[in-house]
CSV table of C-alpha atoms in Angstrom, one decimal:
chain,number,residue,atom,x,y,z
A,18,ASN,CA,68.6,73.4,99.6
A,19,ALA,CA,68.3,71.2,96.7
A,20,GLY,CA,69.6,72.7,93.3
A,21,VAL,CA,67.1,72.8,90.2
A,22,MET,CA,65.3,69.5,89.6
A,23,GLN,CA,64.2,68.3,86.3
A,24,ASN,CA,62.7,65.4,84.7
A,25,PRO,CA,62.9,63.5,83.1
A,26,ARG,CA,66.6,63.4,82.7
A,27,HIS,CA,66.1,61.5,79.3
A,28,LEU,CA,62.8,61.3,77.5
A,29,VAL,CA,62.4,59.4,74.3
A,30,ARG,CA,58.8,60.1,71.7
A,31,ARG,CA,58.0,59.1,68.8
A,32,ARG,CA,57.0,61.6,65.6
A,33,GLY,CA,53.2,62.9,67.1
A,34,GLN,CA,53.3,62.2,70.3
A,35,GLU,CA,53.3,64.7,73.2
A,36,ALA,CA,56.4,65.5,75.1
A,37,ARG,CA,55.9,67.0,78.6
A,38,LEU,CA,59.0,68.6,81.0
A,39,ARG,CA,58.9,69.4,84.7
A,40,CYS,CA,61.5,72.1,86.2
A,41,SER,CA,61.2,72.6,89.9
A,42,PRO,CA,62.9,75.5,90.9
A,43,MET,CA,65.1,76.1,94.0
A,44,LYS,CA,63.4,76.7,97.1
A,45,GLY,CA,62.6,80.8,97.5
A,46,HIS,CA,62.9,81.1,93.5
A,47,SER,CA,60.1,82.3,91.6
A,48,HIS,CA,61.5,82.8,88.3
A,49,VAL,CA,61.9,80.4,85.7
A,50,TYR,CA,63.7,80.4,82.4
A,51,TRP,CA,63.6,77.7,79.5
A,52,TYR,CA,67.0,77.1,77.5
A,53,ARG,CA,67.2,74.8,74.4
A,54,GLN,CA,70.1,73.2,73.1
A,55,LEU,CA,70.5,71.7,69.5
A,56,PRO,CA,73.2,69.2,69.0
A,57,GLU,CA,76.1,70.7,67.8
A,58,GLU,CA,75.0,74.2,68.8
A,59,GLY,CA,74.8,77.0,71.6
A,60,LEU,CA,72.0,77.8,74.1
A,61,LYS,CA,69.2,79.6,72.9
A,62,PHE,CA,66.3,81.1,75.4
A,63,MET,CA,63.0,80.2,74.8
A,64,VAL,CA,60.7,81.6,77.5
A,65,TYR,CA,61.0,83.8,80.9
A,66,LEU,CA,58.1,82.9,83.9
A,67,GLN,CA,57.1,84.1,87.2
A,68,LYS,CA,54.7,82.5,89.1
A,69,GLU,CA,51.3,82.2,87.0
A,70,ASN,CA,52.9,84.8,84.6
A,71,ILE,CA,54.9,84.1,81.1
A,72,ILE,CA,57.0,87.3,81.1
A,73,ASP,CA,59.0,86.9,78.1
A,74,GLU,CA,58.3,84.3,75.3
A,75,SER,CA,60.1,85.8,72.1
A,76,GLY,CA,62.1,82.8,71.8
A,77,MET,CA,59.2,79.8,71.6
A,78,PRO,CA,58.3,78.4,68.5
A,79,LYS,CA,55.2,79.9,67.6
A,80,GLU,CA,53.4,76.4,67.3
A,81,ARG,CA,53.0,73.5,68.8
A,82,PHE,CA,55.3,74.9,72.4
A,83,SER,CA,54.1,76.1,75.8
A,84,ALA,CA,55.2,76.9,79.1
A,85,GLU,CA,53.6,77.2,82.4
A,86,PHE,CA,54.0,78.1,85.9
A,87,PRO,CA,51.2,77.3,88.3
A,88,LYS,CA,51.1,78.8,91.4
A,89,GLU,CA,51.3,75.3,93.0
A,90,GLY,CA,53.9,72.5,91.7
A,91,PRO,CA,56.8,73.0,88.9
A,92,SER,CA,56.9,74.9,85.6
A,93,ILE,CA,56.2,73.0,82.6
A,94,LEU,CA,57.7,72.8,78.9
A,95,ARG,CA,54.8,70.7,76.7
A,96,ILE,CA,55.8,70.2,73.3
A,97,GLN,CA,52.8,68.9,71.1
A,98,GLN,CA,53.4,66.5,68.0
A,99,VAL,CA,56.9,66.5,68.4
A,100,VAL,CA,59.5,66.1,65.5
A,101,ARG,CA,62.6,64.9,64.7
A,102,GLY,CA,64.0,68.4,64.8
A,103,ASP,CA,63.1,69.1,68.6
A,104,SER,CA,65.0,66.6,69.6
A,105,ALA,CA,67.8,68.5,71.8
A,106,ALA,CA,68.8,69.7,75.7
A,107,TYR,CA,66.2,71.3,77.3
A,108,PHE,CA,67.5,73.3,80.5
A,109,CYS,CA,65.9,75.1,83.1
A,110,ALA,CA,67.5,78.0,85.2
A,111,SER,CA,65.6,79.8,88.4
A,112,SER,CA,66.7,82.9,89.9
A,113,PRO,CA,65.1,84.5,93.3
A,114,PRO,CA,63.5,87.5,92.5
A,115,VAL,CA,65.5,90.9,91.8
A,116,VAL,CA,68.9,88.6,91.9
A,117,ASP,CA,70.5,87.9,88.3
A,118,THR,CA,72.5,85.0,88.7
A,119,GLN,CA,70.7,82.2,87.5
A,120,TYR,CA,70.9,78.4,88.7
A,121,PHE,CA,70.8,75.8,85.7
A,122,GLY,CA,69.0,72.6,86.4
A,123,PRO,CA,70.7,68.9,85.1
A,124,GLY,CA,68.5,69.3,81.4
A,125,THR,CA,66.4,67.1,79.4
A,126,ARG,CA,67.3,65.3,76.7
A,127,LEU,CA,64.8,64.8,74.5
A,128,THR,CA,64.6,62.3,71.6
A,129,VAL,CA,62.3,62.2,69.2
A,130,LEU,CA,62.7,58.7,66.8
B,14,LYS,CA,77.0,88.5,63.1
B,15,ASN,CA,76.0,86.9,66.7
B,16,GLU,CA,75.4,89.3,69.6
B,17,VAL,CA,77.6,87.2,71.3
B,18,GLU,CA,81.1,86.1,69.8
B,19,GLN,CA,83.3,83.8,71.9
B,20,SER,CA,87.4,82.5,70.7
B,21,PRO,CA,89.0,80.8,70.7
B,22,GLN,CA,86.0,77.9,70.0
B,23,ASN,CA,88.6,75.2,70.4
B,24,LEU,CA,91.3,75.5,72.8
B,25,THR,CA,93.6,72.1,73.6
B,26,ALA,CA,96.6,73.3,76.9
B,27,GLN,CA,98.9,71.1,78.7
B,28,GLU,CA,98.3,71.1,82.4
B,29,GLY,CA,99.6,74.0,84.6
B,30,GLU,CA,99.1,76.3,81.6
B,31,PHE,CA,97.1,79.5,81.8
B,32,ILE,CA,94.2,79.9,80.0
B,33,THR,CA,92.5,82.6,78.1
B,34,ILE,CA,89.1,82.8,77.0
B,35,ASN,CA,87.5,85.6,75.2
B,36,CYS,CA,84.0,87.1,75.1
B,37,SER,CA,83.1,90.5,72.9
B,38,TYR,CA,79.3,91.3,72.6
B,39,SER,CA,77.3,93.8,70.2
B,40,VAL,CA,74.7,95.2,72.7
B,41,GLY,CA,74.2,97.3,75.9
B,42,ILE,CA,74.0,95.0,78.8
B,43,SER,CA,73.2,94.6,82.5
B,44,ALA,CA,75.4,92.1,83.4
B,45,LEU,CA,77.7,89.3,81.7
B,46,HIS,CA,77.7,85.6,83.1
B,47,TRP,CA,80.6,83.1,82.3
B,48,LEU,CA,78.9,79.4,82.4
B,49,GLN,CA,81.2,75.8,82.5
B,50,GLN,CA,79.2,73.0,81.0
B,51,HIS,CA,80.9,69.7,81.9
B,52,PRO,CA,81.2,66.7,79.3
B,53,GLY,CA,77.9,65.2,81.0
B,54,GLY,CA,75.7,67.9,80.1
B,55,GLY,CA,75.6,69.9,83.5
B,56,ILE,CA,75.7,73.8,83.4
B,57,VAL,CA,77.1,75.5,86.4
B,58,SER,CA,77.2,79.5,86.5
B,59,LEU,CA,80.9,80.6,87.6
B,60,PHE,CA,80.5,84.1,87.7
B,61,MET,CA,78.3,87.3,86.9
B,62,LEU,CA,79.8,90.3,86.3
B,63,SER,CA,78.3,94.0,85.4
B,64,SER,CA,82.2,95.8,86.1
B,65,GLY,CA,85.9,95.1,86.9
B,66,LYS,CA,86.8,91.5,87.9
B,67,LYS,CA,85.8,88.7,89.8
B,68,LYS,CA,88.0,85.9,91.3
B,69,HIS,CA,87.0,82.2,92.5
B,70,GLY,CA,90.1,80.2,93.4
B,71,ARG,CA,92.3,79.5,89.9
B,72,LEU,CA,89.4,81.3,88.2
B,73,ILE,CA,89.4,85.1,87.2
B,74,ALA,CA,86.9,86.9,85.0
B,75,THR,CA,87.5,90.4,83.8
B,76,ILE,CA,84.9,92.7,81.9
B,77,ASN,CA,85.7,96.1,80.2
B,78,ILE,CA,82.1,97.8,79.5
B,79,GLN,CA,83.4,100.3,77.0
B,80,GLU,CA,84.9,97.8,74.5
B,81,LYS,CA,82.4,95.6,75.5
B,82,HIS,CA,84.2,92.3,76.2
B,83,SER,CA,85.3,90.0,78.8
B,84,SER,CA,87.7,87.5,79.7
B,85,LEU,CA,87.4,84.2,81.5
B,86,HIS,CA,91.4,83.3,82.9
B,87,ILE,CA,92.3,79.7,84.1
B,88,THR,CA,95.3,79.8,86.2
B,89,ALA,CA,97.6,76.8,86.5
B,90,SER,CA,94.9,74.6,84.6
B,91,HIS,CA,93.7,71.1,85.4
B,92,PRO,CA,92.5,68.0,83.1
B,93,ARG,CA,89.6,68.6,85.5
B,94,ASP,CA,89.0,71.9,83.9
B,95,SER,CA,88.3,70.2,80.6
B,96,ALA,CA,84.7,71.6,79.6
B,97,VAL,CA,82.9,73.8,77.4
B,98,TYR,CA,83.1,77.6,78.6
B,99,ILE,CA,80.3,79.7,78.0
B,100,CYS,CA,79.9,83.2,78.1
B,101,ALA,CA,75.9,84.7,78.1
B,102,VAL,CA,74.9,88.4,78.6
B,103,ARG,CA,72.1,89.9,80.0
B,104,SER,CA,70.6,93.0,78.3
B,105,ARG,CA,69.6,96.2,79.6
B,106,SER,CA,66.0,95.6,78.3
B,107,GLY,CA,65.0,92.1,79.8
B,108,SER,CA,65.8,89.1,81.4
B,109,ARG,CA,66.6,86.7,79.0
B,110,LEU,CA,70.3,85.2,78.5
B,111,THR,CA,72.1,85.9,75.0
B,112,PHE,CA,74.6,82.6,74.8
B,113,GLY,CA,77.8,82.6,72.9
B,114,GLU,CA,79.0,79.7,71.3
B,115,GLY,CA,80.8,77.8,73.5
B,116,THR,CA,84.9,77.4,73.9
B,117,GLN,CA,85.5,73.8,74.3
B,118,LEU,CA,88.7,73.8,76.5
B,119,THR,CA,90.7,70.0,76.9
B,120,VAL,CA,93.7,70.1,79.2
B,121,ASN,CA,95.9,67.4,79.0
B,122,PRO,CA,97.9,65.9,81.4
């Protein structure tokens, strides 16, 4: 059973471009969480999704950020018109239904030039 | 004041020492997690607690719900234990985790 997969592991974008971060949860996991870790800061919750539903997006910036978890395929965190302040490590975690333990992916390190 | 406070922020120990990292929180929780973040950035879930005590190898985690406090202990510390240890709580009202700022542990040989 492969762990949580994230790709790409490193992503470089210029200001104004779009960034797409992908997360494939562990097999059998239908819950996905996205977290952001800004440089020298702690982890912060962004969004919690189940298949085809956004359950809690209270940690998402109001503009430019969106997330989805389609019926088929990975969860996608999309950042439009990136700015330097979006440079961070973005972690995805997944869990099975009913169980609290979250399994983290290796993260995507986004650098905005 | 953060909902989750960890202490100390930084900890340096000699190999073999007993280590304690503390976590205090201010909200009602359904579970508390201890995570380890390696120097390369990857995150591993060490424990999930809702009461009492759990042990895994040289790691022990305890929680006191009444005092809203948890501790992570490492016995016979080793340089490979060097990492950032993060406390996170899941509130009763939702699924999101709220994280402490982390404790940077360095174990010297």
